[in-house]
CSV table of N, CA and C in Angstrom, one decimal:
chain,number,residue,atom,x,y,z
A,1,MET,N,167.4,68.1,146.5
A,1,MET,CA,167.7,69.2,147.4
A,1,MET,C,166.5,69.7,148.2
A,2,MET,N,166.7,70.1,149.4
A,2,MET,CA,165.6,70.6,150.2
A,2,MET,C,166.0,72.0,150.6
A,3,ALA,N,165.0,72.8,150.9
A,3,ALA,CA,165.2,74.2,151.2
A,3,ALA,C,164.3,74.7,152.2
A,4,SER,N,164.6,75.8,152.9
A,4,SER,CA,163.7,76.4,153.9
A,4,SER,C,162.8,77.4,153.2
A,5,GLY,N,163.2,77.8,152.0
A,5,GLY,CA,162.4,78.7,151.2
A,5,GLY,C,163.3,79.2,150.0
A,6,LYS,N,162.7,80.0,149.2
A,6,LYS,CA,163.4,80.4,147.9
A,6,LYS,C,164.7,81.0,148.2
A,7,ARG,N,164.9,81.9,149.1
A,7,ARG,CA,166.1,82.5,149.4
A,7,ARG,C,166.7,82.0,150.7
A,8,GLY,N,166.3,80.9,151.2
A,8,GLY,CA,166.7,80.3,152.4
A,8,GLY,C,167.9,79.3,152.3
A,9,THR,N,168.0,78.5,153.3
A,9,THR,CA,169.0,77.5,153.4
A,9,THR,C,168.7,76.3,152.4
A,10,ILE,N,169.7,75.8,151.7
A,10,ILE,CA,169.6,74.7,150.8
A,10,ILE,C,170.4,73.5,151.4
A,11,TYR,N,169.8,72.3,151.4
A,11,TYR,CA,170.4,71.1,151.9
A,11,TYR,C,170.5,70.1,150.7
A,12,THR,N,171.7,69.5,150.6
A,12,THR,CA,171.9,68.5,149.5
A,12,THR,C,172.2,67.2,150.2
A,13,GLY,N,171.6,66.1,149.8
A,13,GLY,CA,171.8,64.8,150.4
A,13,GLY,C,171.6,63.7,149.3
A,14,VAL,N,171.9,62.5,149.8
A,14,VAL,CA,171.7,61.3,148.9
A,14,VAL,C,170.9,60.3,149.8
A,15,THR,N,170.0,59.6,149.1
A,15,THR,CA,169.3,58.5,149.8
A,15,THR,C,168.8,57.5,148.8
A,16,SER,N,168.5,56.3,149.4
A,16,SER,CA,167.9,55.2,148.5
A,16,SER,C,166.4,55.2,148.8
A,17,ASP,N,165.9,56.1,149.7
A,17,ASP,CA,164.5,56.2,150.0
A,17,ASP,C,164.1,57.6,150.1
A,18,LEU,N,163.8,58.2,148.9
A,18,LEU,CA,163.5,59.7,148.9
A,18,LEU,C,162.3,60.0,149.7
A,19,VAL,N,161.2,59.3,149.6
A,19,VAL,CA,160.0,59.6,150.4
A,19,VAL,C,160.3,59.5,151.9
A,20,GLY,N,160.9,58.5,152.4
A,20,GLY,CA,161.2,58.4,153.8
A,20,GLY,C,162.2,59.4,154.3
A,21,ARG,N,163.2,59.7,153.5
A,21,ARG,CA,164.2,60.8,153.9
A,21,ARG,C,163.5,62.2,153.9
A,22,ALA,N,162.8,62.5,152.9
A,22,ALA,CA,162.1,63.7,152.8
A,22,ALA,C,161.1,63.9,154.0
A,23,TRP,N,160.4,62.8,154.3
A,23,TRP,CA,159.5,62.9,155.5
A,23,TRP,C,160.3,63.2,156.8
A,24,GLN,N,161.4,62.6,156.9
A,24,GLN,CA,162.3,62.8,158.1
A,24,GLN,C,162.6,64.3,158.2
A,25,HIS,N,163.0,64.9,157.1
A,25,HIS,CA,163.3,66.3,157.1
A,25,HIS,C,162.1,67.2,157.3
A,26,ARG,N,161.0,66.9,156.7
A,26,ARG,CA,159.8,67.6,156.8
A,26,ARG,C,159.3,67.7,158.3
A,27,THR,N,159.4,66.6,158.9
A,27,THR,CA,158.8,66.4,160.3
A,27,THR,C,159.9,66.7,161.4
A,28,HIS,N,161.1,66.9,161.0
A,28,HIS,CA,162.2,67.1,161.9
A,28,HIS,C,162.3,65.9,162.9
A,29,ALA,N,162.2,64.7,162.3
A,29,ALA,CA,162.3,63.5,163.0
A,29,ALA,C,163.6,63.3,163.8
A,30,ILE,N,164.6,63.9,163.3
A,30,ILE,CA,165.9,64.0,163.9
A,30,ILE,C,166.1,65.4,164.4
A,31,ALA,N,165.8,65.6,165.7
A,31,ALA,CA,165.7,67.0,166.2
A,31,ALA,C,166.9,67.8,166.2
A,32,ASP,N,168.1,67.2,166.3
A,32,ASP,CA,169.3,68.0,166.2
A,32,ASP,C,170.0,68.0,164.9
A,33,SER,N,169.2,67.7,163.8
A,33,SER,CA,169.8,67.7,162.5
A,33,SER,C,170.0,69.1,161.9
A,34,PHE,N,170.8,69.2,160.9
A,34,PHE,CA,171.0,70.4,160.1
A,34,PHE,C,169.6,71.0,159.6
A,35,THR,N,168.8,70.1,159.1
A,35,THR,CA,167.6,70.6,158.5
A,35,THR,C,166.6,71.0,159.5
A,36,ALA,N,166.6,70.4,160.7
A,36,ALA,CA,165.7,70.9,161.8
A,36,ALA,C,166.2,72.3,162.3
A,37,ARG,N,167.5,72.4,162.5
A,37,ARG,CA,168.1,73.7,163.0
A,37,ARG,C,167.7,74.9,162.0
A,38,TYR,N,167.7,74.6,160.7
A,38,TYR,CA,167.5,75.7,159.8
A,38,TYR,C,166.2,75.7,159.1
A,39,GLY,N,165.2,74.9,159.6
A,39,GLY,CA,163.9,74.9,159.1
A,39,GLY,C,163.7,74.4,157.6
A,40,VAL,N,164.6,73.5,157.2
A,40,VAL,CA,164.6,73.0,155.9
A,40,VAL,C,163.5,71.9,155.8
A,41,THR,N,162.4,72.2,155.1
A,41,THR,CA,161.3,71.2,155.0
A,41,THR,C,160.8,71.0,153.6
A,42,ARG,N,161.2,71.8,152.7
A,42,ARG,CA,160.6,71.8,151.3
A,42,ARG,C,161.6,71.1,150.3
A,43,LEU,N,161.0,70.0,149.7
A,43,LEU,CA,161.8,69.3,148.7
A,43,LEU,C,161.6,70.1,147.4
A,44,VAL,N,162.7,70.6,146.9
A,44,VAL,CA,162.7,71.5,145.7
A,44,VAL,C,163.3,71.0,144.4
A,45,TRP,N,164.1,69.9,144.6
A,45,TRP,CA,164.8,69.3,143.4
A,45,TRP,C,165.3,67.9,143.8
A,46,PHE,N,165.2,67.0,142.8
A,46,PHE,CA,165.7,65.7,143.0
A,46,PHE,C,166.0,65.1,141.6
A,47,GLU,N,166.9,64.1,141.6
A,47,GLU,CA,167.2,63.3,140.4
A,47,GLU,C,167.5,61.9,140.9
A,48,GLU,N,167.3,61.0,140.0
A,48,GLU,CA,167.7,59.6,140.2
A,48,GLU,C,169.0,59.3,139.6
A,49,GLN,N,169.7,58.4,140.2
A,49,GLN,CA,171.0,57.9,139.7
A,49,GLN,C,170.9,56.4,139.5
A,50,GLY,N,171.7,55.8,138.7
A,50,GLY,CA,171.6,54.4,138.4
A,50,GLY,C,172.1,53.5,139.6
A,51,ASP,N,173.0,54.0,140.4
A,51,ASP,CA,173.5,53.2,141.5
A,51,ASP,C,174.0,54.2,142.6
A,52,ALA,N,174.3,53.6,143.8
A,52,ALA,CA,174.7,54.4,144.9
A,52,ALA,C,176.0,55.1,144.7
A,53,GLU,N,176.9,54.5,144.0
A,53,GLU,CA,178.2,55.2,143.8
A,53,GLU,C,178.0,56.4,143.0
A,54,SER,N,177.2,56.3,141.9
A,54,SER,CA,176.9,57.5,141.1
A,54,SER,C,176.2,58.6,141.8
A,55,ALA,N,175.3,58.2,142.7
A,55,ALA,CA,174.5,59.1,143.5
A,55,ALA,C,175.5,59.9,144.4
A,56,ILE,N,176.3,59.2,145.1
A,56,ILE,CA,177.3,59.8,146.0
A,56,ILE,C,178.2,60.7,145.3
A,57,THR,N,178.7,60.3,144.2
A,57,THR,CA,179.6,61.2,143.4
A,57,THR,C,178.9,62.5,143.0
A,58,ARG,N,177.7,62.3,142.5
A,58,ARG,CA,176.9,63.5,142.1
A,58,ARG,C,176.6,64.4,143.3
A,59,GLU,N,176.3,63.9,144.4
A,59,GLU,CA,176.0,64.7,145.7
A,59,GLU,C,177.3,65.5,146.0
A,60,LYS,N,178.4,64.8,146.0
A,60,LYS,CA,179.7,65.5,146.4
A,60,LYS,C,180.0,66.6,145.4
A,61,ARG,N,179.7,66.4,144.1
A,61,ARG,CA,180.0,67.5,143.2
A,61,ARG,C,179.1,68.7,143.4
A,62,ILE,N,177.8,68.4,143.6
A,62,ILE,CA,176.8,69.5,143.9
A,62,ILE,C,177.2,70.2,145.2
A,63,LYS,N,177.6,69.5,146.2
A,63,LYS,CA,177.9,70.2,147.5
A,63,LYS,C,179.1,71.1,147.3
A,64,GLU,N,179.9,70.9,146.3
A,64,GLU,CA,181.1,71.8,146.0
A,64,GLU,C,180.7,73.1,145.3
A,65,TRP,N,179.5,73.1,144.7
A,65,TRP,CA,179.0,74.2,143.8
A,65,TRP,C,178.8,75.4,144.7
A,66,ARG,N,178.9,76.5,144.0
A,66,ARG,CA,178.4,77.8,144.6
A,66,ARG,C,176.9,77.8,144.7
A,67,ARG,N,176.4,78.5,145.6
A,67,ARG,CA,174.9,78.6,145.8
A,67,ARG,C,174.2,79.0,144.5
A,68,ALA,N,174.8,79.9,143.7
A,68,ALA,CA,174.1,80.4,142.5
A,68,ALA,C,173.9,79.2,141.5
A,69,TRP,N,174.9,78.3,141.5
A,69,TRP,CA,174.7,77.2,140.6
A,69,TRP,C,173.6,76.2,141.0
A,70,LYS,N,173.5,76.0,142.3
A,70,LYS,CA,172.4,75.2,142.9
A,70,LYS,C,171.1,75.8,142.6
A,71,VAL,N,171.0,77.2,142.8
A,71,VAL,CA,169.8,77.9,142.5
A,71,VAL,C,169.4,77.7,141.0
A,72,GLU,N,170.3,77.8,140.1
A,72,GLU,CA,170.1,77.6,138.7
A,72,GLU,C,169.6,76.2,138.4
A,73,LEU,N,170.1,75.2,139.1
A,73,LEU,CA,169.7,73.8,138.9
A,73,LEU,C,168.3,73.6,139.4
A,74,ILE,N,168.0,74.2,140.5
A,74,ILE,CA,166.6,74.1,141.0
A,74,ILE,C,165.6,74.8,140.1
A,75,GLU,N,165.9,76.0,139.7
A,75,GLU,CA,165.0,76.8,139.0
A,75,GLU,C,164.8,76.4,137.5
A,76,ALA,N,165.7,75.5,137.0
A,76,ALA,CA,165.6,75.0,135.7
A,76,ALA,C,164.3,74.1,135.6
A,77,THR,N,164.0,73.5,136.6
A,77,THR,CA,162.8,72.6,136.6
A,77,THR,C,161.7,73.0,137.6
A,78,ASN,N,162.1,73.9,138.6
A,78,ASN,CA,161.1,74.3,139.6
A,78,ASN,C,161.3,75.8,139.9
A,79,PRO,N,161.0,76.7,139.0
A,79,PRO,CA,161.3,78.1,139.1
A,79,PRO,C,160.6,78.8,140.3
A,80,ARG,N,159.5,78.2,140.8
A,80,ARG,CA,158.8,78.8,142.0
A,80,ARG,C,159.2,78.2,143.3
A,81,TRP,N,160.1,77.2,143.2
A,81,TRP,CA,160.6,76.5,144.4
A,81,TRP,C,159.4,75.8,145.1
A,82,ASP,N,158.5,75.3,144.3
A,82,ASP,CA,157.4,74.5,144.9
A,82,ASP,C,157.9,73.3,145.7
A,83,ASP,N,157.2,72.9,146.7
A,83,ASP,CA,157.5,71.7,147.4
A,83,ASP,C,157.0,70.5,146.6
A,84,LEU,N,157.9,69.7,146.3
A,84,LEU,CA,157.7,68.5,145.4
A,84,LEU,C,157.2,67.3,146.1
A,85,TRP,N,156.9,67.4,147.4
A,85,TRP,CA,156.4,66.3,148.2
A,85,TRP,C,155.3,65.5,147.6
A,86,ASP,N,154.2,66.3,147.1
A,86,ASP,CA,153.1,65.6,146.5
A,86,ASP,C,153.5,64.8,145.3
A,87,GLU,N,154.5,65.3,144.6
A,87,GLU,CA,154.9,64.6,143.3
A,87,GLU,C,155.6,63.3,143.7
A,88,ILE,N,156.3,63.2,144.8
A,88,ILE,CA,157.0,61.9,145.1
A,88,ILE,C,156.1,60.9,145.9
A,89,VAL,N,155.0,61.4,146.5
A,89,VAL,CA,154.1,60.5,147.3
A,89,VAL,C,153.0,60.1,146.4
A,90,GLY,N,152.8,60.8,145.3
A,90,GLY,CA,151.9,60.4,144.3
A,90,GLY,C,150.5,60.5,144.3
């Protein structure tokens, strides 16, 4: 999940290239995208799935959640909503 800030907009998506996709959101490479419109640049939570089908199923479930549940998921491992970019680029 990516966010504009701790109390800002949350974006949930799925990708096979986390670094590349996060970079696109961070740099607003797609100017008319949701993340560009709402200033969503901070990677705050991610998880790996075994295959694309599982990843898409999980994404759909999370997108149905209330915001509070998404916040709980993020804060369980990232209570300060730190940008995890450095963690994924290594």
